[in-house]
Amino acid sequence: MEETKTRILKVLTALPNGVLYSTTDWHRLLGEDKREIRHALDELEAEGKIEIHKSGRSDKPLYKLA
């Protein structure tokens, strides 16, 4: 799980400040199971490291560094 969280933070750090990123791409970038990625994203949010923003679709939230 920690490796997945580290990789997510690495991707978000590489994005320009303020850019929101969709969860639909995480499994392609990380090669991880979507459930594990979702769990890692939830933990990162709880730790205050990322922010979740609603998009036009409830099943596709957007993420950025906190």
Short mmCIF file of C-alpha atoms in Angstrom, two decimals:
data_model
loop_
_atom_site.label_atom_id
_atom_site.label_comp_id
_atom_site.label_asym_id
_atom_site.label_seq_id
_atom_site.Cartn_x
_atom_site.Cartn_y
_atom_site.Cartn_z
CA MET A 1 0.00 0.00 0.00
CA GLU A 2 2.79 2.44 0.88
CA GLU A 3 4.40 1.95 -2.53
CA THR A 4 1.10 2.75 -4.24
CA LYS A 5 0.69 5.90 -2.14
CA THR A 6 4.24 6.98 -2.97
CA ARG A 7 3.63 6.48 -6.68
CA ILE A 8 0.35 8.44 -6.55
CA LEU A 9 2.10 11.35 -4.84
CA LYS A 10 4.90 11.21 -7.43
CA VAL A 11 2.36 11.54 -10.26
CA LEU A 12 0.52 14.41 -8.56
CA THR A 13 3.80 16.19 -7.84
CA ALA A 14 4.69 16.06 -11.54
CA LEU A 15 1.47 17.85 -12.53
CA PRO A 16 1.34 21.64 -12.70
CA ASN A 17 0.02 23.24 -9.50
CA GLY A 18 -3.77 23.24 -9.38
CA VAL A 19 -4.31 20.62 -12.09
CA LEU A 20 -6.93 18.05 -11.13
CA TYR A 21 -6.40 14.39 -12.01
CA SER A 22 -9.04 11.74 -12.64
CA THR A 23 -8.99 8.33 -10.96
CA THR A 24 -9.82 6.61 -14.25
CA ASP A 25 -6.16 6.88 -15.29
CA TRP A 26 -4.51 5.62 -12.11
CA HIS A 27 -4.69 1.91 -12.93
CA ARG A 28 -3.07 2.51 -16.33
CA LEU A 29 -0.21 4.52 -14.85
CA LEU A 30 0.42 2.42 -11.78
CA GLY A 31 -0.50 -1.04 -13.02
CA GLU A 32 -2.25 -1.68 -9.69
CA ASP A 33 -5.68 -3.03 -8.82
CA LYS A 34 -8.31 -0.27 -8.83
CA ARG A 35 -9.50 -1.22 -5.32
CA GLU A 36 -6.00 -0.88 -3.89
CA ILE A 37 -5.57 2.46 -5.64
CA ARG A 38 -8.90 3.68 -4.27
CA HIS A 39 -7.91 2.63 -0.76
CA ALA A 40 -4.55 4.41 -1.11
CA LEU A 41 -6.28 7.57 -2.36
CA ASP A 42 -8.68 7.48 0.60
CA GLU A 43 -5.76 7.14 3.01
CA LEU A 44 -3.88 10.02 1.37
CA GLU A 45 -6.97 12.20 1.69
CA ALA A 46 -7.39 11.25 5.36
CA GLU A 47 -3.72 12.13 5.94
CA GLY A 48 -4.32 15.55 4.35
CA LYS A 49 -1.87 14.95 1.50
CA ILE A 50 -4.38 15.19 -1.35
CA GLU A 51 -7.71 16.88 -1.97
CA ILE A 52 -10.75 15.38 -3.68
CA HIS A 53 -12.92 17.54 -5.92
CA LYS A 54 -16.21 16.48 -7.44
CA SER A 55 -16.44 16.41 -11.21
CA GLY A 56 -19.52 16.34 -13.36
CA ARG A 57 -19.80 12.62 -12.67
CA SER A 58 -20.10 11.24 -9.16
CA ASP A 59 -18.10 8.13 -10.09
CA LYS A 60 -15.10 10.15 -11.33
CA PRO A 61 -13.74 12.43 -8.61
CA LEU A 62 -10.68 14.53 -9.32
CA TYR A 63 -7.54 14.71 -7.17
CA LYS A 64 -4.74 17.18 -6.52
CA LEU A 65 -2.05 17.73 -3.91
CA ALA A 66 -3.26 19.45 -0.77
#
